[in-house]
Tab-separated table of C-alpha atoms in Angstrom:
chain	number	residue	atom	x	y	z
R	300	MET	CA	73.271	130.008	62.912
R	301	PRO	CA	75.459	132.020	61.371
R	302	THR	CA	77.256	131.409	58.544
R	303	ARG	CA	81.094	131.324	57.254
R	304	THR	CA	79.895	132.625	53.442
R	305	SER	CA	77.307	134.463	52.056
R	306	ASP	CA	74.063	133.068	51.154
R	307	ARG	CA	70.789	134.670	49.134
R	308	ALA	CA	67.643	133.225	49.508
R	309	GLU	CA	65.916	132.691	46.705
R	310	PRO	CA	63.277	134.533	46.024
R	311	ARG	CA	59.610	132.972	47.335
R	312	SER	CA	56.044	134.103	45.011
R	313	GLY	CA	52.033	132.486	45.159
R	314	GLU	CA	51.619	134.482	48.460
R	315	ILE	CA	47.414	134.058	48.799
R	316	THR	CA	44.981	135.482	51.434
R	317	PRO	CA	43.755	132.396	53.566
R	318	LYS	CA	40.240	132.544	55.417
R	319	ASN	CA	39.475	130.673	58.299
R	320	LEU	CA	42.453	131.085	60.149
R	321	TYR	CA	42.879	131.164	63.442
R	322	GLU	CA	39.857	132.035	64.053
R	323	ARG	CA	40.407	131.483	67.676
R	324	VAL	CA	43.264	134.094	67.932
R	325	ARG	CA	41.405	136.894	66.815
R	326	ALA	CA	39.173	137.054	68.844
R	327	ALA	CA	40.868	136.616	71.280
R	328	LEU	CA	43.285	139.646	70.536
R	329	ARG	CA	41.215	141.971	69.178
R	330	GLU	CA	41.511	143.780	72.610
R	331	ARG	CA	44.406	145.078	71.552
R	332	ASP	CA	44.936	147.136	68.424
R	333	ALA	CA	47.388	149.869	69.712
R	334	LEU	CA	50.248	147.871	69.790
R	335	CYS	CA	50.557	147.863	65.990
R	336	ALA	CA	49.767	152.426	66.344
R	337	SER	CA	52.494	152.394	68.556
R	338	ASP	CA	55.607	151.072	68.519
R	339	ARG	CA	57.380	151.428	71.973
R	340	SER	CA	60.667	149.534	71.333
R	341	ALA	CA	63.599	151.976	71.391
R	342	VAL	CA	65.308	153.095	74.075
R	343	PRO	CA	67.578	155.972	73.828
R	344	ASP	CA	71.101	154.164	73.518
R	345	ALA	CA	71.676	151.342	72.101
R	346	THR	CA	74.563	150.531	72.851
R	347	LEU	CA	74.604	151.283	76.769
R	348	ALA	CA	71.271	150.173	78.608
R	349	SER	CA	70.246	153.008	81.495
R	350	ASP	CA	70.714	152.961	84.557
R	351	GLY	CA	67.370	153.766	85.362
R	352	ARG	CA	66.936	149.629	84.782
R	353	ARG	CA	68.200	148.094	87.386
R	354	SER	CA	65.952	147.767	89.620
R	355	ARG	CA	64.198	145.663	86.286
R	356	ARG	CA	67.135	143.382	86.018
R	357	ARG	CA	67.275	142.968	90.191
R	358	LYS	CA	63.968	141.276	89.685
R	359	PHE	CA	64.551	139.590	87.001
R	360	VAL	CA	67.910	137.477	89.206
R	361	GLY	CA	67.887	133.663	90.326
R	362	ALA	CA	65.191	131.307	88.971
R	363	ALA	CA	63.102	131.940	91.527
R	364	ALA	CA	61.836	135.520	90.839
R	365	GLY	CA	62.291	134.025	87.790
R	366	ALA	CA	59.205	131.614	88.459
R	367	ALA	CA	57.504	134.599	90.050
R	368	LEU	CA	58.129	136.698	86.957
R	369	ALA	CA	56.666	134.738	84.496
R	370	PRO	CA	52.116	134.889	85.169
R	371	LEU	CA	52.750	138.631	85.648
R	372	ALA	CA	54.803	139.231	83.295
R	373	ALA	CA	52.237	137.857	80.983
R	374	ALA	CA	49.806	140.443	82.878
R	375	SER	CA	51.549	143.311	82.778
R	376	TRP	CA	52.032	142.725	79.070
R	377	ALA	CA	48.544	142.056	77.918
R	378	GLY	CA	47.330	145.581	80.358
R	379	ARG	CA	49.866	147.944	78.253
R	380	THR	CA	50.231	146.786	75.066
R	381	GLY	CA	47.251	146.189	72.211
R	382	ALA	CA	47.429	144.110	69.567
R	383	GLY	CA	44.646	143.664	66.512
R	384	ALA	CA	43.339	141.235	64.590
R	385	VAL	CA	44.939	138.451	63.052
R	386	ALA	CA	45.155	140.195	58.744
R	387	GLN	CA	43.945	136.827	56.458
R	388	ASP	CA	46.238	137.680	53.954
R	389	ASP	CA	49.604	137.421	57.094
R	390	VAL	CA	48.935	134.192	57.492
R	391	HIS	CA	50.965	131.765	54.468
R	392	PRO	CA	48.411	129.093	52.904
R	393	ASP	CA	50.368	126.147	54.285
R	394	ALA	CA	48.817	126.947	57.607
R	395	ARG	CA	45.007	126.587	56.606
R	396	ALA	CA	46.056	123.038	55.330
R	397	VAL	CA	47.693	123.131	58.948
R	398	ALA	CA	44.454	124.560	60.474
R	399	SER	CA	42.246	122.588	58.280
R	400	GLY	CA	44.010	118.713	59.748
R	401	GLN	CA	45.115	118.438	55.811
R	402	ALA	CA	48.897	118.528	56.953
R	403	GLY	CA	51.028	115.017	57.244
R	404	ALA	CA	52.892	116.408	60.824
R	405	ALA	CA	50.958	116.288	63.866
R	406	LYS	CA	48.553	118.562	65.462
R	407	LEU	CA	49.474	120.850	68.581
R	408	ASP	CA	46.657	122.251	70.452
R	409	ALA	CA	48.104	125.769	72.101
R	410	LYS	CA	46.363	129.046	73.186
R	411	PRO	CA	47.162	132.796	71.481
R	412	SER	CA	48.864	134.611	73.464
R	413	PRO	CA	49.754	138.178	74.197
R	414	PHE	CA	53.678	138.637	73.724
R	415	SER	CA	52.566	137.638	69.222
R	416	THR	CA	53.705	140.374	67.480
R	417	MET	CA	51.407	141.342	64.662
R	418	GLU	CA	53.352	141.448	61.661
R	419	ARG	CA	52.936	139.663	58.484
R	420	GLN	CA	53.907	136.167	59.358
R	421	THR	CA	57.133	134.561	56.850
R	422	PRO	CA	55.882	131.841	54.299
R	423	TYR	CA	55.549	128.672	55.351
R	424	ASP	CA	57.452	127.337	53.200
R	425	ASP	CA	60.140	129.272	53.628
R	426	VAL	CA	60.197	128.437	57.720
R	427	THR	CA	60.433	124.899	56.831
R	428	GLY	CA	63.003	125.385	53.446
R	429	TYR	CA	65.166	128.004	53.945
R	430	ASN	CA	67.213	126.637	57.941
R	431	ASN	CA	70.451	126.728	59.276
R	432	PHE	CA	70.950	123.492	61.136
R	433	TYR	CA	74.375	123.240	60.663
R	434	GLU	CA	74.233	119.309	62.163
R	435	PHE	CA	72.948	118.897	58.376
R	436	GLY	CA	74.986	120.327	56.362
R	437	THR	CA	75.667	124.475	55.726
R	438	ASP	CA	73.424	125.239	51.919
R	439	LYS	CA	70.055	126.627	53.560
R	440	ALA	CA	68.473	123.648	52.310
R	441	ASP	CA	70.352	120.879	53.618
R	442	PRO	CA	68.114	120.692	57.075
R	443	GLN	CA	64.995	119.944	55.159
R	444	ARG	CA	67.530	117.929	52.385
R	445	TYR	CA	68.683	115.542	54.672
R	446	ALA	CA	66.517	115.675	58.138
R	447	SER	CA	64.550	113.127	57.415
R	448	ALA	CA	66.974	111.103	58.453
R	449	MET	CA	66.845	112.030	61.639
R	450	ARG	CA	64.619	109.933	64.811
R	451	VAL	CA	63.020	111.636	67.419
R	452	GLN	CA	60.937	109.144	69.068
R	453	PRO	CA	62.338	107.922	71.727
R	454	TRP	CA	63.138	111.001	72.746
R	455	THR	CA	64.707	112.176	76.217
R	456	VAL	CA	66.450	115.183	77.703
R	457	SER	CA	68.948	115.343	80.474
R	458	ILE	CA	67.924	117.880	82.680
R	459	GLU	CA	71.649	118.099	84.774
R	460	GLY	CA	73.711	120.615	86.775
R	461	GLU	CA	72.510	122.818	89.748
R	462	VAL	CA	69.026	121.948	90.677
R	463	ALA	CA	67.644	120.024	93.651
R	464	LYS	CA	65.702	118.020	91.439
R	465	PRO	CA	67.716	116.610	88.053
R	466	ARG	CA	65.859	113.726	86.434
R	467	ARG	CA	65.274	112.770	82.817
R	468	PHE	CA	62.239	113.760	80.493
R	469	ASP	CA	60.103	112.337	78.232
R	470	VAL	CA	60.087	114.922	74.965
R	471	ASP	CA	55.993	113.590	75.139
R	472	GLU	CA	56.141	114.632	78.858
R	473	LEU	CA	57.943	117.826	78.721
R	474	ARG	CA	55.282	118.846	76.424
R	475	ARG	CA	52.551	118.682	78.564
R	476	LEU	CA	53.885	120.278	81.459
R	477	ALA	CA	52.126	123.592	80.529
R	478	PRO	CA	49.739	124.650	78.551
R	479	LEU	CA	50.917	125.355	74.853
R	480	GLU	CA	50.450	129.097	73.874
R	481	GLU	CA	51.528	130.080	69.825
R	482	ARG	CA	53.995	132.690	70.612
R	483	VAL	CA	54.468	135.197	66.655
R	484	TYR	CA	57.838	136.053	67.234
R	485	ARG	CA	60.263	138.457	65.476
R	486	LEU	CA	63.231	135.586	64.470
R	487	ARG	CA	66.926	138.086	63.437
R	488	CYS	CA	69.533	135.990	61.697
R	489	VAL	CA	73.185	137.051	62.141
R	490	GLU	CA	73.573	136.405	58.628
R	491	GLY	CA	71.017	139.687	58.611
R	492	TRP	CA	67.763	138.260	57.520
R	493	SER	CA	64.485	138.134	59.878
R	494	MET	CA	61.177	136.150	60.187
R	495	VAL	CA	57.982	136.196	61.557
R	496	ILE	CA	56.954	133.051	63.253
R	497	PRO	CA	54.053	131.444	64.790
R	498	TRP	CA	56.491	129.149	67.495
R	499	ILE	CA	54.323	126.894	69.910
R	500	GLY	CA	55.685	126.489	72.977
R	501	TYR	CA	55.188	127.287	77.140
R	502	SER	CA	57.820	130.170	79.148
R	503	PHE	CA	61.097	127.801	79.836
R	504	VAL	CA	60.881	129.816	83.840
R	505	GLU	CA	58.097	126.410	83.552
R	506	LEU	CA	60.507	124.331	83.571
R	507	MET	CA	62.650	125.943	86.064
R	508	LYS	CA	60.194	125.406	88.207
R	509	ARG	CA	59.908	121.825	88.482
R	510	VAL	CA	63.112	121.761	87.958
R	511	GLU	CA	64.161	124.040	91.361
R	512	PRO	CA	67.670	125.387	90.080
R	513	THR	CA	70.129	126.051	93.137
R	514	GLY	CA	70.872	129.270	94.837
R	515	ASN	CA	74.423	127.920	92.902
R	516	ALA	CA	73.193	128.070	88.943
R	517	LYS	CA	74.029	131.365	86.938
R	518	PHE	CA	73.979	130.789	83.483
R	519	VAL	CA	71.527	127.727	81.851
R	520	GLU	CA	73.332	125.757	78.926
R	521	PHE	CA	71.774	123.885	75.817
R	522	VAL	CA	72.897	120.464	74.104
R	523	THR	CA	71.818	119.903	71.293
R	524	LEU	CA	72.347	115.996	69.285
R	525	ALA	CA	75.286	115.405	67.838
R	526	ASP	CA	74.466	112.021	65.434
R	527	PRO	CA	76.946	111.617	62.339
R	528	LYS	CA	74.609	108.305	61.341
R	529	GLN	CA	72.054	110.935	61.277
R	530	MET	CA	73.374	113.526	61.014
R	531	PRO	CA	75.727	114.064	57.914
R	532	GLY	CA	76.889	117.166	58.802
R	533	VAL	CA	78.251	116.516	62.413
R	534	ARG	CA	81.098	114.811	60.069
R	535	SER	CA	82.721	117.938	59.278
R	536	ARG	CA	84.522	120.321	60.973
R	537	VAL	CA	82.643	123.456	60.687
R	538	LEU	CA	82.582	123.442	64.366
R	539	ALA	CA	83.396	121.576	67.345
R	540	TRP	CA	79.999	119.393	68.363
R	541	PRO	CA	77.502	118.597	70.256
R	542	TYR	CA	76.573	122.447	69.462
R	543	THR	CA	76.218	123.871	73.126
R	544	GLU	CA	74.636	127.445	74.138
R	545	GLY	CA	74.137	129.387	76.732
R	546	LEU	CA	71.975	132.320	78.489
R	547	ARG	CA	72.375	133.955	81.882
R	548	ILE	CA	69.981	132.604	84.291
R	549	ASP	CA	67.916	135.843	84.406
R	550	GLU	CA	67.381	135.505	80.137
R	551	ALA	CA	66.198	132.224	81.472
R	552	ALA	CA	63.659	133.089	83.357
R	553	HIS	CA	61.913	135.639	81.319
R	554	PRO	CA	58.611	134.954	80.391
R	555	LEU	CA	59.300	135.057	76.277
R	556	THR	CA	62.049	133.181	76.510
R	557	LEU	CA	60.526	130.064	74.774
R	558	LEU	CA	60.154	126.296	75.369
R	559	THR	CA	59.318	124.590	71.789
R	560	PHE	CA	57.778	121.990	70.699
R	561	GLY	CA	55.828	123.583	67.108
R	562	LEU	CA	55.020	125.709	64.853
R	563	TYR	CA	51.939	126.887	62.701
R	564	GLY	CA	50.135	124.578	64.650
R	565	GLU	CA	51.912	121.217	63.250
R	566	VAL	CA	54.767	119.748	65.467
R	567	LEU	CA	58.485	121.185	64.691
R	568	PRO	CA	59.120	120.216	61.310
R	569	LYS	CA	62.940	118.020	61.928
R	570	GLN	CA	64.461	121.093	59.746
R	571	ASN	CA	63.253	123.782	62.169
R	572	GLY	CA	64.096	121.231	65.810
R	573	ALA	CA	61.937	118.753	66.694
R	574	PRO	CA	61.282	117.778	68.858
R	575	MET	CA	61.924	120.662	71.484
R	576	ARG	CA	64.209	123.904	70.759
R	577	VAL	CA	64.450	126.593	72.630
R	578	VAL	CA	63.655	129.927	71.125
R	579	VAL	CA	64.551	133.818	72.377
R	580	PRO	CA	62.908	136.695	69.725
R	581	TRP	CA	66.436	139.341	70.893
R	582	LYS	CA	68.521	137.490	70.343
R	583	TYR	CA	70.616	136.626	66.754
R	584	GLY	CA	68.962	133.067	65.967
R	585	PHE	CA	72.162	130.957	66.892
R	586	LYS	CA	71.268	131.739	70.256
R	587	SER	CA	68.112	129.644	69.866
R	588	ALA	CA	69.760	125.706	70.258
R	589	LYS	CA	67.621	123.003	68.405
R	590	SER	CA	66.737	119.576	69.032
R	591	LEU	CA	67.831	118.982	72.258
R	592	VAL	CA	69.614	116.270	74.196
R	593	ALA	CA	70.135	118.234	77.319
R	594	ILE	CA	69.524	121.785	79.750
R	595	ARG	CA	72.469	122.340	82.313
R	596	PHE	CA	71.758	125.089	85.272
R	597	VAL	CA	75.877	125.365	85.662
R	598	GLU	CA	77.273	128.074	87.824
R	599	ARG	CA	79.769	129.948	85.715
R	600	ARG	CA	79.642	130.869	82.034
R	601	PRO	CA	79.387	127.839	79.889
R	602	GLN	CA	81.540	127.633	76.126
R	603	THR	CA	79.111	127.951	73.631
R	604	SER	CA	79.852	126.429	69.187
R	605	TRP	CA	80.010	129.566	67.990
R	606	ASN	CA	81.938	132.234	70.064
R	607	ARG	CA	84.309	129.063	70.754
R	608	ALA	CA	84.765	128.829	66.713
R	609	ALA	CA	85.180	133.232	66.674
R	610	PRO	CA	84.688	134.988	69.678
R	611	ASN	CA	85.848	137.721	67.705
R	612	GLU	CA	82.534	137.559	65.153
R	613	TYR	CA	80.609	136.023	67.702
R	614	GLY	CA	79.635	137.256	71.108
R	615	PHE	CA	77.551	135.144	73.772
R	616	PHE	CA	75.389	137.077	74.385
R	617	ALA	CA	74.401	138.640	70.813
R	618	ASN	CA	71.801	140.203	71.496
R	619	VAL	CA	70.272	141.658	68.403
R	620	ASN	CA	71.832	144.998	68.264
R	621	PRO	CA	71.470	147.758	64.943
R	622	GLN	CA	74.813	149.799	66.380
R	623	VAL	CA	76.817	146.800	67.233
R	624	ASP	CA	78.601	145.031	63.024
R	625	HIS	CA	79.509	141.817	62.067
R	626	PRO	CA	83.339	142.356	61.868
R	627	ARG	CA	81.955	141.695	58.296
R	628	TRP	CA	78.532	143.014	57.338
R	629	SER	CA	77.000	145.944	58.652
R	630	GLN	CA	73.388	144.820	61.154
R	631	ALA	CA	71.983	147.963	60.559
R	632	ASN	CA	69.248	146.730	59.148
R	633	GLU	CA	67.552	143.162	57.473
R	634	ARG	CA	65.988	141.016	54.335
R	635	ARG	CA	63.032	139.797	56.084
R	636	ILE	CA	62.066	136.851	54.326
R	637	GLY	CA	59.218	135.695	51.776
R	638	GLU	CA	59.037	139.306	51.015
R	639	GLY	CA	59.729	139.806	47.168
R	640	GLY	CA	62.960	139.580	45.661
R	641	LEU	CA	66.888	140.331	46.392
R	642	PHE	CA	66.193	143.543	45.578
R	643	VAL	CA	63.806	144.351	47.909
R	644	ARG	CA	63.987	147.162	50.285
R	645	ARG	CA	65.760	145.787	53.394
R	646	ARG	CA	63.639	146.957	56.664
R	647	PRO	CA	66.111	148.685	59.741
R	648	THR	CA	66.995	147.150	62.593
R	649	LYS	CA	65.224	147.255	66.089
R	650	LEU	CA	66.882	147.170	69.360
R	651	PHE	CA	66.262	143.917	71.276
R	652	ASN	CA	64.915	142.481	67.969
R	653	GLY	CA	61.887	145.308	68.971
R	654	TYR	CA	61.696	143.534	71.896
R	655	ALA	CA	63.591	146.645	74.259
R	656	GLU	CA	61.271	147.797	76.274
R	657	GLN	CA	60.828	144.158	77.504
R	658	VAL	CA	63.822	142.795	78.548
R	659	ALA	CA	66.292	145.948	78.567
R	660	GLY	CA	65.726	146.021	81.628
R	661	LEU	CA	68.172	142.341	81.484
R	662	TYR	CA	71.797	144.376	80.764
R	663	ALA	CA	71.136	147.968	82.918
R	664	GLY	CA	74.310	149.652	83.086
R	665	MET	CA	76.225	146.993	80.760
R	666	ASP	CA	77.750	148.735	77.688
R	667	LEU	CA	76.069	146.220	74.874
R	668	ARG	CA	79.122	147.789	72.026
R	669	LYS	CA	81.771	145.106	74.490
R	670	GLU	CA	79.652	141.962	75.923
R	671	TYR	CA	78.032	141.741	72.206
């Protein structure tokens, strides 16, 4: 989520090398070592997606087509890319407690995913302690400080709008709807910082299959809980509540779009969007709405919170693009949280956050400078 003021993360230190963590991931992904040797995520023009990708985009249009793409895309990704084993010093020591059953949160069993990056994972303490969740306040520490008051049981999510089977799901039912996967995704905040997080969930298209969007469903709107009794930030006027975000239907149906229930082997912490959120890894972080209470399939593009608050700064699409700067800062590079202090060298930002090969076809022919 964006911020209206500058912020700086306090440097963290003390990362140590854990052992015997996620052995099942290491065993399953050893065969994909080629990924580390070949980064093919760039495309020639970061502002105009190639017209030659139009046929790929058509494959993503419509809910029925999207539902068919999930298993195909997973097989395609696994077949053409590779990934090395997770290095033991790439995981935060707190994750060792999760894997060994010493952490307090409930554990989630998840299979390894071919969609995972092999980049060094961000320390657990940073993932859970450095957040934008304005319902709890605008300081990065506010979500961890105040989210404990939020009740996540019982919790239901309403599926509404242009679907053949609208209904209200209990979150536990949704969690069991499809096999859970651990997906290690890059997260890029519009503010210029980034993380690498091992999320747990399944492709959003699995839910789409169950509720059957109609031909009128062109967009998906995500609505976050807004309860001033549990969320002190909702009493402020920093945004119009409830927080809403949206995706085009083909974006929602893309297999990378993750309906998320956990991270680091456990259920989502409240400050990270418990009990359920969406994660869209090729877009800026504010597009990944947290603590969902409603998902609406709609015909017209929904108003989204940050686009409504500052449309000249936060576009509807919000695809990560190093060649399209925010009006008040550059998007050409980023600071990876957990890697040293304020003076650590920033890393170049990749188009679509490094997922261009998988998602650029969704935007064939679009001027990404205008449709930002």
